[in-house]
Structure formats: C-alpha cells, structure tokens
C-alpha cells in the first residue's frame, strides 16, 4: 500500500511532498499531542492530525513517517508548508472529519486493498 | 535537585570520542524548533549507527530541544559519540525546575494555552526522555537553569523498546 493509493481512494489534496507519494505506508497513527506521537508512532506511519503548526514537519521527518493527513478542512500554516516542501514531507488535506478518514485509511491498510476501481 | 535513571557513567570519560559538538538552541521561540534534532539525526545516520539508536537519540534530543524553546531563555545540545555510547546533554539558562519529581510525572505540565494549542504540553516529554535513554539524569537550579544528560548504548543487538 503506498501513499498514492490512499490519496486516490480518499480523494485527498496533496499540498507538499508530491515526489514521495510512492512511499510505502506501513501503518497509521492518530494524535494531536506531539510528545505522544513522538513516543508511540512508528516509521512508515501515516500520521492523521489536526495540528497545522510547523512542528508537525519536524516530528514527521524525525519519525520517518510516510506522510501527514490534516483532517476536517485544517490547512497547514504558511511556514509549515514551506518547511514540508523543503524537507519533502508529504502533507495531504481533506474536508472529511477524522472519524471517517481514520476508518477508511485503516480499512485500506488492514486489508491491503488497492485503489478503488475507477468508474 | 536531581533525579536519575541507570548506572553511573564515569566509564564514559575513558572512551575516546569519535564525534563531539555543541549546537545552540534559542529559547522562547519555536521558529527553529526541531532543527538541532534533525541535524543530530542526520549526523548519527551518516555514522552508520543503527536505526534504533538513531531513533532514540532523535527523540530525546527533540524533547529536550522543545523544552528549551518552551521554558528557557537559551541553551545548547551537546552531542558526544564514542564507539559504545551516544551521549546527549541539554543545558539551558532559564527559570529552572522547582520540583523535579513533579515535573517528571506523566501529565504534569506548566505549558501555557499558546504552547498547548500547538500540540505541546501533554506532560510527556521528560518521561519519554527517561524511557528512551539507558542513562538519564536531570539537575536544575531555580533561577539559573536545567541540565539533562542522556546516554544511549550502541548495542548492535538491541531490538527496540
Ligand atoms: N528546561 C526546562 N526549564 C524549565 N522548566 C522545565 C524544563 N523542562 C521541563 N520543564 C518543566 O517540567 C514540566 C514537564 O516537562 P515535560 O517535557 O515532561 O512536559 P511538557 O513540556 O509540559 O509537555 P510535552 O513535553 O508533553 O509537550 C514542564 O511543563 C515545565 O514546567
Ligand atoms: Mg516537553
């Protein structure tokens, strides 16, 4: 399962790190507390959050996350976007609420399902 | 006041450093927060140190760096690598910690609303640092500053926390 499969299936908008969409997604982590994410998330995780501050880029890059999904219409701050582009950290945004995003990502990763067949 | 975990590290001074450097950290701003941690992570990676050790070193550096940004005027991170250990010290000039035992408790935080809004202030940082280090010591002097020392053993067989 790579990031691109998830981006397509959930119709996420990619705002940075387009070049890393082929990265393998090994799991997921959900959290808005940075110390919790630092301690408990794993390499290759897709991090789902509503934090938009630039520190999310440092956390995702230190933990080697596959990428970050910002839920419920949260938009990255300008300096977050700059930093994410510079460091090649994929940030995806969506208007979907967290519950739905997490459920769908979980299903895709748990079942290793490919992209939804196009109509 | 002080608190610590692990055995005394006197033995470390006899080990020859293969790398030693000091990185300044600015207090009172998050503008460059995480920068020193990224630098140290990249350096250790280049030294071909195991992923697990790099991951733990990056975590303890990050939490220390953020605490300096949040609670101190200024500070520095000192990195020392020997063939056996990675040693990271976080030394700051600032208000210091009144009650270290309390500060070490998970969930205890004096973070302001502004800090919490950014996702800090869970009161987990110091616990994380302790959990991810083989040796950890914290000392602090009120009105002067705080000194953290973390040692991570470079163990090729270590398979993670
Ligand atoms: N370098 C420091 N100087 C002064 N006080 C500190 C320092 N580091 C930590 N503290 C105090 O100890 C408390 C606990 O620190 P800790 O890092 O565990 O949690 P936090 O920073 O509040 O939240 P988190 O790290 O989870 O984002 C802080 O809220 C602060 O009061
Ligand atoms: Mg902290």
PDB file of C-alpha atoms and ligand atoms in Angstrom:
ATOM      1  CA  UNK A   1       0.000   0.000   0.000  1.00  0.00           C
ATOM      2  CA  UNK A   2       1.576   3.277  -0.989  1.00  0.00           C
ATOM      3  CA  UNK A   3       0.566   6.854  -0.314  1.00  0.00           C
ATOM      4  CA  UNK A   4      -0.730   7.380  -3.805  1.00  0.00           C
ATOM      5  CA  UNK A   5      -3.300   4.569  -3.415  1.00  0.00           C
ATOM      6  CA  UNK A   6      -4.650   6.267  -0.300  1.00  0.00           C
ATOM      7  CA  UNK A   7      -4.597   9.754  -1.857  1.00  0.00           C
ATOM      8  CA  UNK A   8      -6.659   8.499  -4.801  1.00  0.00           C
ATOM      9  CA  UNK A   9      -9.114   6.412  -2.806  1.00  0.00           C
ATOM     10  CA  UNK A  10      -9.877   9.198  -0.330  1.00  0.00           C
ATOM     11  CA  UNK A  11      -9.533  11.999  -2.843  1.00  0.00           C
ATOM     12  CA  UNK A  12      -7.009  13.861  -0.666  1.00  0.00           C
ATOM     13  CA  UNK A  13      -5.399  17.102  -1.793  1.00  0.00           C
ATOM     14  CA  UNK A  14      -1.611  16.836  -1.777  1.00  0.00           C
ATOM     15  CA  UNK A  15      -0.012  20.144  -0.781  1.00  0.00           C
ATOM     16  CA  UNK A  16       3.625  19.084  -0.330  1.00  0.00           C
ATOM     17  CA  UNK A  17       5.990  16.174  -0.895  1.00  0.00           C
ATOM     18  CA  UNK A  18       4.388  15.092  -4.179  1.00  0.00           C
ATOM     19  CA  UNK A  19       7.649  13.344  -5.046  1.00  0.00           C
ATOM     20  CA  UNK A  20       7.258  10.966  -2.103  1.00  0.00           C
ATOM     21  CA  UNK A  21       3.826   9.558  -2.965  1.00  0.00           C
ATOM     22  CA  UNK A  22       5.287   6.205  -3.913  1.00  0.00           C
ATOM     23  CA  UNK A  23       6.402   5.742  -0.289  1.00  0.00           C
ATOM     24  CA  UNK A  24       5.131   2.601   1.360  1.00  0.00           C
ATOM     25  CA  UNK A  25       2.586   3.159   4.148  1.00  0.00           C
ATOM     26  CA  UNK A  26       3.289   0.626   6.898  1.00  0.00           C
ATOM     27  CA  UNK A  27       0.693   1.776   9.421  1.00  0.00           C
ATOM     28  CA  UNK A  28      -1.096   4.765  10.843  1.00  0.00           C
ATOM     29  CA  UNK A  29      -1.087   6.928  13.925  1.00  0.00           C
ATOM     30  CA  UNK A  30      -3.671   9.395  15.177  1.00  0.00           C
ATOM     31  CA  UNK A  31      -2.866  12.208  17.577  1.00  0.00           C
ATOM     32  CA  UNK A  32      -2.646  15.917  18.246  1.00  0.00           C
ATOM     33  CA  UNK A  33      -0.183  15.735  21.141  1.00  0.00           C
ATOM     34  CA  UNK A  34       3.319  15.893  19.717  1.00  0.00           C
ATOM     35  CA  UNK A  35       5.027  14.078  22.604  1.00  0.00           C
ATOM     36  CA  UNK A  36       2.564  11.224  22.248  1.00  0.00           C
ATOM     37  CA  UNK A  37       3.206  10.996  18.526  1.00  0.00           C
ATOM     38  CA  UNK A  38       6.976  11.195  19.123  1.00  0.00           C
ATOM     39  CA  UNK A  39       6.882   8.304  21.586  1.00  0.00           C
ATOM     40  CA  UNK A  40       4.339   5.978  20.036  1.00  0.00           C
ATOM     41  CA  UNK A  41       4.208   6.366  16.269  1.00  0.00           C
ATOM     42  CA  UNK A  42       6.415   4.276  14.026  1.00  0.00           C
ATOM     43  CA  UNK A  43       8.472   4.596  10.882  1.00  0.00           C
ATOM     44  CA  UNK A  44       6.300   4.433   7.763  1.00  0.00           C
ATOM     45  CA  UNK A  45       3.152   5.537   9.620  1.00  0.00           C
ATOM     46  CA  UNK A  46       0.641   7.831   8.031  1.00  0.00           C
ATOM     47  CA  UNK A  47       0.006  10.456  10.717  1.00  0.00           C
ATOM     48  CA  UNK A  48      -3.539  11.792  10.956  1.00  0.00           C
ATOM     49  CA  UNK A  49      -3.910  15.028  12.900  1.00  0.00           C
ATOM     50  CA  UNK A  50      -5.429  18.476  13.073  1.00  0.00           C
ATOM     51  CA  UNK A  51      -2.234  20.232  14.133  1.00  0.00           C
ATOM     52  CA  UNK A  52      -1.121  22.716  11.492  1.00  0.00           C
ATOM     53  CA  UNK A  53       1.900  24.296  13.179  1.00  0.00           C
ATOM     54  CA  UNK A  54       5.310  23.814  11.548  1.00  0.00           C
ATOM     55  CA  UNK A  55       6.445  21.478  14.312  1.00  0.00           C
ATOM     56  CA  UNK A  56       4.447  18.665  12.675  1.00  0.00           C
ATOM     57  CA  UNK A  57       7.033  18.640   9.887  1.00  0.00           C
ATOM     58  CA  UNK A  58       9.892  18.116  12.341  1.00  0.00           C
ATOM     59  CA  UNK A  59       8.006  15.308  14.071  1.00  0.00           C
ATOM     60  CA  UNK A  60       7.048  13.540  10.838  1.00  0.00           C
ATOM     61  CA  UNK A  61      10.562  13.824   9.489  1.00  0.00           C
ATOM     62  CA  UNK A  62      12.273  12.716  12.735  1.00  0.00           C
ATOM     63  CA  UNK A  63       9.960   9.699  12.934  1.00  0.00           C
ATOM     64  CA  UNK A  64      10.253   8.882   9.209  1.00  0.00           C
ATOM     65  CA  UNK A  65       6.504   8.995   8.701  1.00  0.00           C
ATOM     66  CA  UNK A  66       5.124   8.250   5.240  1.00  0.00           C
ATOM     67  CA  UNK A  67       3.142  11.496   5.420  1.00  0.00           C
ATOM     68  CA  UNK A  68       0.629  13.658   7.283  1.00  0.00           C
ATOM     69  CA  UNK A  69      -3.130  13.941   6.692  1.00  0.00           C
ATOM     70  CA  UNK A  70      -4.774  17.111   8.015  1.00  0.00           C
ATOM     71  CA  UNK A  71      -8.459  16.440   8.639  1.00  0.00           C
ATOM     72  CA  UNK A  72     -11.663  18.450   8.683  1.00  0.00           C
ATOM     73  CA  UNK A  73     -10.507  21.275   6.480  1.00  0.00           C
ATOM     74  CA  UNK A  74      -7.401  22.104   8.549  1.00  0.00           C
ATOM     75  CA  UNK A  75      -4.875  23.926   6.387  1.00  0.00           C
ATOM     76  CA  UNK A  76      -1.140  23.930   7.061  1.00  0.00           C
ATOM     77  CA  UNK A  77       0.271  27.271   8.232  1.00  0.00           C
ATOM     78  CA  UNK A  78       2.420  29.063   5.631  1.00  0.00           C
ATOM     79  CA  UNK A  79       5.710  28.215   7.354  1.00  0.00           C
ATOM     80  CA  UNK A  80       4.546  24.603   7.741  1.00  0.00           C
ATOM     81  CA  UNK A  81       4.039  24.362   4.012  1.00  0.00           C
ATOM     82  CA  UNK A  82       7.421  25.950   3.257  1.00  0.00           C
ATOM     83  CA  UNK A  83       9.200  23.577   5.581  1.00  0.00           C
ATOM     84  CA  UNK A  84       7.331  20.499   4.337  1.00  0.00           C
ATOM     85  CA  UNK A  85       8.180  21.346   0.722  1.00  0.00           C
ATOM     86  CA  UNK A  86      11.810  21.971   1.565  1.00  0.00           C
ATOM     87  CA  UNK A  87      12.139  18.725   3.501  1.00  0.00           C
ATOM     88  CA  UNK A  88       9.961  16.666   1.162  1.00  0.00           C
ATOM     89  CA  UNK A  89       7.368  15.691   3.765  1.00  0.00           C
ATOM     90  CA  UNK A  90       4.016  14.830   2.132  1.00  0.00           C
ATOM     91  CA  UNK A  91       1.072  16.736   3.624  1.00  0.00           C
ATOM     92  CA  UNK A  92      -2.425  15.858   2.434  1.00  0.00           C
ATOM     93  CA  UNK A  93      -5.575  17.813   3.310  1.00  0.00           C
ATOM     94  CA  UNK A  94      -9.221  16.842   3.329  1.00  0.00           C
ATOM     95  CA  UNK A  95     -12.563  18.241   4.487  1.00  0.00           C
ATOM     96  CA  UNK A  96     -13.604  14.822   5.795  1.00  0.00           C
ATOM     97  CA  UNK A  97     -13.918  14.539   9.572  1.00  0.00           C
ATOM     98  CA  UNK A  98     -11.300  12.490  11.388  1.00  0.00           C
ATOM     99  CA  UNK A  99     -13.564   9.555  12.180  1.00  0.00           C
ATOM    100  CA  UNK A 100     -14.195   8.894   8.510  1.00  0.00           C
ATOM    101  CA  UNK A 101     -10.579   9.445   7.404  1.00  0.00           C
ATOM    102  CA  UNK A 102      -9.230   7.126  10.074  1.00  0.00           C
ATOM    103  CA  UNK A 103     -11.793   4.420   9.318  1.00  0.00           C
ATOM    104  CA  UNK A 104     -11.095   4.446   5.613  1.00  0.00           C
ATOM    105  CA  UNK A 105      -7.319   4.559   5.957  1.00  0.00           C
ATOM    106  CA  UNK A 106      -7.473   1.759   8.500  1.00  0.00           C
ATOM    107  CA  UNK A 107      -9.536  -0.395   6.179  1.00  0.00           C
ATOM    108  CA  UNK A 108      -7.161   0.175   3.304  1.00  0.00           C
ATOM    109  CA  UNK A 109      -4.056  -0.624   5.328  1.00  0.00           C
ATOM    110  CA  UNK A 110      -5.593  -3.520   7.249  1.00  0.00           C
ATOM    111  CA  UNK A 111      -6.934  -5.205   4.140  1.00  0.00           C
ATOM    112  CA  UNK A 112      -4.028  -4.078   1.918  1.00  0.00           C
ATOM    113  CA  UNK A 113      -6.710  -3.112  -0.582  1.00  0.00           C
ATOM    114  CA  UNK A 114      -5.521  -1.315  -3.698  1.00  0.00           C
ATOM    115  CA  UNK A 115      -7.163   1.826  -5.094  1.00  0.00           C
ATOM    116  CA  UNK A 116     -10.931   1.836  -5.565  1.00  0.00           C
ATOM    117  CA  UNK A 117     -11.606   0.689  -9.153  1.00  0.00           C
ATOM    118  CA  UNK A 118     -12.266   3.776 -11.258  1.00  0.00           C
ATOM    119  CA  UNK A 119     -15.787   4.060 -12.627  1.00  0.00           C
TER     120      UNK A 119
ATOM    121  CA  UNK B   1      17.612  18.958  42.954  1.00  0.00           C
ATOM    122  CA  UNK B   2      18.188  15.920  40.814  1.00  0.00           C
ATOM    123  CA  UNK B   3      16.642  12.711  39.510  1.00  0.00           C
ATOM    124  CA  UNK B   4      18.255   9.931  37.523  1.00  0.00           C
ATOM    125  CA  UNK B   5      17.991   6.504  35.957  1.00  0.00           C
ATOM    126  CA  UNK B   6      20.681   3.909  35.270  1.00  0.00           C
ATOM    127  CA  UNK B   7      24.222   3.334  36.452  1.00  0.00           C
ATOM    128  CA  UNK B   8      26.913   5.937  36.869  1.00  0.00           C
ATOM    129  CA  UNK B   9      28.540   6.875  33.599  1.00  0.00           C
ATOM    130  CA  UNK B  10      32.041   7.694  34.811  1.00  0.00           C
ATOM    131  CA  UNK B  11      33.303   4.999  32.498  1.00  0.00           C
ATOM    132  CA  UNK B  12      32.286   7.200  29.562  1.00  0.00           C
ATOM    133  CA  UNK B  13      35.043   9.725  30.126  1.00  0.00           C
ATOM    134  CA  UNK B  14      37.593   6.999  29.348  1.00  0.00           C
ATOM    135  CA  UNK B  15      36.065   6.315  25.959  1.00  0.00           C
ATOM    136  CA  UNK B  16      37.540   8.215  23.047  1.00  0.00           C
ATOM    137  CA  UNK B  17      35.024  10.415  21.307  1.00  0.00           C
ATOM    138  CA  UNK B  18      34.661   9.870  17.579  1.00  0.00           C
ATOM    139  CA  UNK B  19      32.435  12.923  17.388  1.00  0.00           C
ATOM    140  CA  UNK B  20      31.788  15.842  19.676  1.00  0.00           C
ATOM    141  CA  UNK B  21      29.907  19.041  19.019  1.00  0.00           C
ATOM    142  CA  UNK B  22      27.688  21.632  20.611  1.00  0.00           C
ATOM    143  CA  UNK B  23      24.543  23.061  18.991  1.00  0.00           C
ATOM    144  CA  UNK B  24      22.928  26.299  20.223  1.00  0.00           C
ATOM    145  CA  UNK B  25      19.158  26.334  20.855  1.00  0.00           C
ATOM    146  CA  UNK B  26      17.174  29.549  21.006  1.00  0.00           C
ATOM    147  CA  UNK B  27      14.717  29.869  23.878  1.00  0.00           C
ATOM    148  CA  UNK B  28      11.288  31.464  23.784  1.00  0.00           C
ATOM    149  CA  UNK B  29      10.541  30.666  20.154  1.00  0.00           C
ATOM    150  CA  UNK B  30       9.574  27.648  18.068  1.00  0.00           C
ATOM    151  CA  UNK B  31      10.836  29.187  14.860  1.00  0.00           C
ATOM    152  CA  UNK B  32      13.748  26.772  14.571  1.00  0.00           C
ATOM    153  CA  UNK B  33      12.414  24.096  16.916  1.00  0.00           C
ATOM    154  CA  UNK B  34      13.494  20.633  15.850  1.00  0.00           C
ATOM    155  CA  UNK B  35      16.394  21.912  13.803  1.00  0.00           C
ATOM    156  CA  UNK B  36      19.103  20.578  16.126  1.00  0.00           C
ATOM    157  CA  UNK B  37      17.336  17.202  16.377  1.00  0.00           C
ATOM    158  CA  UNK B  38      17.248  16.878  12.577  1.00  0.00           C
ATOM    159  CA  UNK B  39      20.925  17.776  12.360  1.00  0.00           C
ATOM    160  CA  UNK B  40      21.867  15.230  15.017  1.00  0.00           C
ATOM    161  CA  UNK B  41      19.713  12.543  13.434  1.00  0.00           C
ATOM    162  CA  UNK B  42      21.395  13.095  10.055  1.00  0.00           C
ATOM    163  CA  UNK B  43      24.862  13.065  11.649  1.00  0.00           C
ATOM    164  CA  UNK B  44      24.262   9.792  13.505  1.00  0.00           C
ATOM    165  CA  UNK B  45      22.765   8.213  10.398  1.00  0.00           C
ATOM    166  CA  UNK B  46      25.872   9.147   8.451  1.00  0.00           C
ATOM    167  CA  UNK B  47      27.994   7.472  11.139  1.00  0.00           C
ATOM    168  CA  UNK B  48      26.161   4.230  10.289  1.00  0.00           C
ATOM    169  CA  UNK B  49      24.753   3.933  13.793  1.00  0.00           C
ATOM    170  CA  UNK B  50      21.798   1.535  13.992  1.00  0.00           C
ATOM    171  CA  UNK B  51      18.344   2.864  13.147  1.00  0.00           C
ATOM    172  CA  UNK B  52      17.044   2.076  16.607  1.00  0.00           C
ATOM    173  CA  UNK B  53      19.767   4.094  18.349  1.00  0.00           C
ATOM    174  CA  UNK B  54      19.294   6.985  15.907  1.00  0.00           C
ATOM    175  CA  UNK B  55      15.551   6.920  16.552  1.00  0.00           C
ATOM    176  CA  UNK B  56      16.020   7.062  20.320  1.00  0.00           C
ATOM    177  CA  UNK B  57      18.688   9.778  20.107  1.00  0.00           C
ATOM    178  CA  UNK B  58      16.445  11.866  17.848  1.00  0.00           C
ATOM    179  CA  UNK B  59      13.558  11.544  20.284  1.00  0.00           C
ATOM    180  CA  UNK B  60      15.466  12.540  23.426  1.00  0.00           C
ATOM    181  CA  UNK B  61      17.093  15.437  21.566  1.00  0.00           C
ATOM    182  CA  UNK B  62      13.766  16.646  20.214  1.00  0.00           C
ATOM    183  CA  UNK B  63      12.010  16.636  23.599  1.00  0.00           C
ATOM    184  CA  UNK B  64      14.965  18.437  25.220  1.00  0.00           C
ATOM    185  CA  UNK B  65      15.129  20.955  22.413  1.00  0.00           C
ATOM    186  CA  UNK B  66      11.408  21.703  22.653  1.00  0.00           C
ATOM    187  CA  UNK B  67      11.651  22.150  26.421  1.00  0.00           C
ATOM    188  CA  UNK B  68      14.422  24.712  25.932  1.00  0.00           C
ATOM    189  CA  UNK B  69      12.269  26.519  23.339  1.00  0.00           C
ATOM    190  CA  UNK B  70       9.289  26.408  25.712  1.00  0.00           C
ATOM    191  CA  UNK B  71      10.755  27.119  29.107  1.00  0.00           C
ATOM    192  CA  UNK B  72      14.273  28.570  28.891  1.00  0.00           C
ATOM    193  CA  UNK B  73      15.979  31.746  27.711  1.00  0.00           C
ATOM    194  CA  UNK B  74      18.654  29.967  25.758  1.00  0.00           C
ATOM    195  CA  UNK B  75      20.509  26.700  25.746  1.00  0.00           C
ATOM    196  CA  UNK B  76      22.563  24.173  23.896  1.00  0.00           C
ATOM    197  CA  UNK B  77      22.609  20.498  22.992  1.00  0.00           C
ATOM    198  CA  UNK B  78      25.952  18.752  23.317  1.00  0.00           C
ATOM    199  CA  UNK B  79      26.453  15.549  21.368  1.00  0.00           C
ATOM    200  CA  UNK B  80      29.257  13.111  22.096  1.00  0.00           C
ATOM    201  CA  UNK B  81      29.639   9.824  20.263  1.00  0.00           C
ATOM    202  CA  UNK B  82      32.041   7.053  21.264  1.00  0.00           C
ATOM    203  CA  UNK B  83      32.155   3.567  19.723  1.00  0.00           C
ATOM    204  CA  UNK B  84      29.946   2.371  22.605  1.00  0.00           C
ATOM    205  CA  UNK B  85      27.627   5.231  23.508  1.00  0.00           C
ATOM    206  CA  UNK B  86      25.754   8.253  22.245  1.00  0.00           C
ATOM    207  CA  UNK B  87      25.657  10.943  24.926  1.00  0.00           C
ATOM    208  CA  UNK B  88      23.356  13.927  24.616  1.00  0.00           C
ATOM    209  CA  UNK B  89      23.308  16.799  27.073  1.00  0.00           C
ATOM    210  CA  UNK B  90      20.766  19.605  27.102  1.00  0.00           C
ATOM    211  CA  UNK B  91      21.956  22.584  29.085  1.00  0.00           C
ATOM    212  CA  UNK B  92      19.933  25.753  29.429  1.00  0.00           C
ATOM    213  CA  UNK B  93      19.837  29.093  31.105  1.00  0.00           C
ATOM    214  CA  UNK B  94      16.372  29.766  32.389  1.00  0.00           C
ATOM    215  CA  UNK B  95      13.915  29.602  35.225  1.00  0.00           C
ATOM    216  CA  UNK B  96      14.890  26.075  36.247  1.00  0.00           C
ATOM    217  CA  UNK B  97      12.513  23.488  37.693  1.00  0.00           C
ATOM    218  CA  UNK B  98      11.158  23.969  41.211  1.00  0.00           C
ATOM    219  CA  UNK B  99      10.040  20.380  41.811  1.00  0.00           C
ATOM    220  CA  UNK B 100      11.787  17.837  39.609  1.00  0.00           C
ATOM    221  CA  UNK B 101       9.802  14.903  40.949  1.00  0.00           C
ATOM    222  CA  UNK B 102       6.593  16.634  39.949  1.00  0.00           C
ATOM    223  CA  UNK B 103       7.970  17.657  36.552  1.00  0.00           C
ATOM    224  CA  UNK B 104       8.924  14.039  35.886  1.00  0.00           C
ATOM    225  CA  UNK B 105       5.340  12.874  36.444  1.00  0.00           C
ATOM    226  CA  UNK B 106       3.497  11.994  33.279  1.00  0.00           C
ATOM    227  CA  UNK B 107       0.755  14.528  32.635  1.00  0.00           C
ATOM    228  CA  UNK B 108       2.294  17.328  34.697  1.00  0.00           C
ATOM    229  CA  UNK B 109       2.810  20.449  32.634  1.00  0.00           C
ATOM    230  CA  UNK B 110       3.021  24.181  33.154  1.00  0.00           C
ATOM    231  CA  UNK B 111       2.610  24.861  29.439  1.00  0.00           C
ATOM    232  CA  UNK B 112       0.584  27.936  28.567  1.00  0.00           C
ATOM    233  CA  UNK B 113      -2.504  27.785  26.356  1.00  0.00           C
ATOM    234  CA  UNK B 114      -0.435  29.142  23.489  1.00  0.00           C
ATOM    235  CA  UNK B 115       2.003  26.248  23.825  1.00  0.00           C
ATOM    236  CA  UNK B 116      -0.818  23.699  24.181  1.00  0.00           C
ATOM    237  CA  UNK B 117      -2.537  24.928  21.059  1.00  0.00           C
ATOM    238  CA  UNK B 118       0.491  23.766  19.121  1.00  0.00           C
ATOM    239  CA  UNK B 119       0.265  20.262  20.500  1.00  0.00           C
ATOM    240  CA  UNK B 120       2.852  20.580  23.251  1.00  0.00           C
ATOM    241  CA  UNK B 121       2.140  20.404  26.952  1.00  0.00           C
ATOM    242  CA  UNK B 122       0.977  16.821  27.380  1.00  0.00           C
ATOM    243  CA  UNK B 123       3.482  16.495  30.203  1.00  0.00           C
ATOM    244  CA  UNK B 124       5.122  13.539  28.497  1.00  0.00           C
ATOM    245  CA  UNK B 125       8.426  14.951  27.274  1.00  0.00           C
ATOM    246  CA  UNK B 126      10.623  14.224  30.290  1.00  0.00           C
ATOM    247  CA  UNK B 127       9.047  10.745  30.730  1.00  0.00           C
ATOM    248  CA  UNK B 128       9.756   9.984  27.092  1.00  0.00           C
ATOM    249  CA  UNK B 129      13.352  11.116  27.509  1.00  0.00           C
ATOM    250  CA  UNK B 130      13.780   8.870  30.537  1.00  0.00           C
ATOM    251  CA  UNK B 131      12.122   5.880  28.859  1.00  0.00           C
ATOM    252  CA  UNK B 132      14.176   6.129  25.694  1.00  0.00           C
ATOM    253  CA  UNK B 133      17.564   6.560  27.430  1.00  0.00           C
ATOM    254  CA  UNK B 134      19.712   3.908  29.084  1.00  0.00           C
ATOM    255  CA  UNK B 135      21.077   6.517  31.454  1.00  0.00           C
ATOM    256  CA  UNK B 136      19.259   9.721  32.314  1.00  0.00           C
ATOM    257  CA  UNK B 137      19.964  12.453  34.820  1.00  0.00           C
ATOM    258  CA  UNK B 138      18.265  15.767  35.378  1.00  0.00           C
ATOM    259  CA  UNK B 139      19.514  18.534  37.625  1.00  0.00           C
ATOM    260  CA  UNK B 140      18.133  22.013  37.934  1.00  0.00           C
ATOM    261  CA  UNK B 141      18.784  25.186  39.815  1.00  0.00           C
ATOM    262  CA  UNK B 142      15.958  27.633  40.308  1.00  0.00           C
ATOM    263  CA  UNK B 143      16.565  30.887  38.500  1.00  0.00           C
ATOM    264  CA  UNK B 144      19.654  29.503  36.788  1.00  0.00           C
ATOM    265  CA  UNK B 145      18.804  26.627  34.518  1.00  0.00           C
ATOM    266  CA  UNK B 146      18.403  22.938  33.845  1.00  0.00           C
ATOM    267  CA  UNK B 147      20.854  20.238  32.816  1.00  0.00           C
ATOM    268  CA  UNK B 148      19.806  16.934  31.249  1.00  0.00           C
ATOM    269  CA  UNK B 149      22.168  14.104  30.440  1.00  0.00           C
ATOM    270  CA  UNK B 150      21.089  11.146  28.358  1.00  0.00           C
ATOM    271  CA  UNK B 151      23.183   8.153  27.342  1.00  0.00           C
ATOM    272  CA  UNK B 152      22.136   5.574  24.776  1.00  0.00           C
ATOM    273  CA  UNK B 153      24.132   2.394  24.429  1.00  0.00           C
ATOM    274  CA  UNK B 154      25.167   1.494  20.904  1.00  0.00           C
ATOM    275  CA  UNK B 155      24.150  -2.140  21.021  1.00  0.00           C
ATOM    276  CA  UNK B 156      24.066  -3.880  17.688  1.00  0.00           C
ATOM    277  CA  UNK B 157      21.628  -6.488  19.008  1.00  0.00           C
ATOM    278  CA  UNK B 158      19.243  -4.052  20.641  1.00  0.00           C
ATOM    279  CA  UNK B 159      15.831  -4.671  19.163  1.00  0.00           C
ATOM    280  CA  UNK B 160      13.860  -1.739  20.371  1.00  0.00           C
ATOM    281  CA  UNK B 161      11.674  -0.545  23.182  1.00  0.00           C
TER     282      UNK B 161
HETATM  283  N1  LIG C   1      14.283  23.089  30.540  1.00  0.00           N
HETATM  284  C1  LIG C   1      13.281  23.371  31.400  1.00  0.00           C
HETATM  285  N2  LIG C   1      13.307  24.526  32.127  1.00  0.00           N
HETATM  286  C2  LIG C   1      12.301  24.820  32.973  1.00  0.00           C
HETATM  287  N3  LIG C   1      11.229  24.030  33.191  1.00  0.00           N
HETATM  288  C3  LIG C   1      11.152  22.872  32.506  1.00  0.00           C
HETATM  289  C4  LIG C   1      12.165  22.483  31.563  1.00  0.00           C
HETATM  290  N4  LIG C   1      11.831  21.283  31.051  1.00  0.00           N
HETATM  291  C5  LIG C   1      10.665  20.940  31.615  1.00  0.00           C
HETATM  292  N5  LIG C   1      10.243  21.883  32.492  1.00  0.00           N
HETATM  293  C6  LIG C   1       9.026  21.842  33.354  1.00  0.00           C
HETATM  294  O1  LIG C   1       8.640  20.480  33.501  1.00  0.00           O
HETATM  295  C7  LIG C   1       7.310  20.287  33.002  1.00  0.00           C
HETATM  296  C8  LIG C   1       7.205  18.911  32.349  1.00  0.00           C
HETATM  297  O2  LIG C   1       8.027  18.839  31.197  1.00  0.00           O
HETATM  298  P1  LIG C   1       7.703  17.770  30.048  1.00  0.00           P
HETATM  299  O3  LIG C   1       8.638  17.958  28.932  1.00  0.00           O
HETATM  300  O4  LIG C   1       7.632  16.426  30.675  1.00  0.00           O
HETATM  301  O5  LIG C   1       6.199  18.142  29.626  1.00  0.00           O
HETATM  302  P2  LIG C   1       5.690  19.422  28.811  1.00  0.00           P
HETATM  303  O6  LIG C   1       6.832  20.095  28.129  1.00  0.00           O
HETATM  304  O7  LIG C   1       4.879  20.246  29.717  1.00  0.00           O
HETATM  305  O8  LIG C   1       4.749  18.733  27.720  1.00  0.00           O
HETATM  306  P3  LIG C   1       5.216  17.821  26.472  1.00  0.00           P
HETATM  307  O9  LIG C   1       6.688  17.614  26.605  1.00  0.00           O
HETATM  308  O10 LIG C   1       4.442  16.561  26.588  1.00  0.00           O
HETATM  309  O11 LIG C   1       4.858  18.608  25.249  1.00  0.00           O
HETATM  310  C9  LIG C   1       7.092  21.443  32.057  1.00  0.00           C
HETATM  311  O12 LIG C   1       5.719  21.750  31.878  1.00  0.00           O
HETATM  312  C10 LIG C   1       7.856  22.569  32.746  1.00  0.00           C
HETATM  313  O13 LIG C   1       7.099  23.104  33.812  1.00  0.00           O
HETATM  314 MG1  LIG C   2       8.241  18.941  26.996  1.00  0.00          MG
END
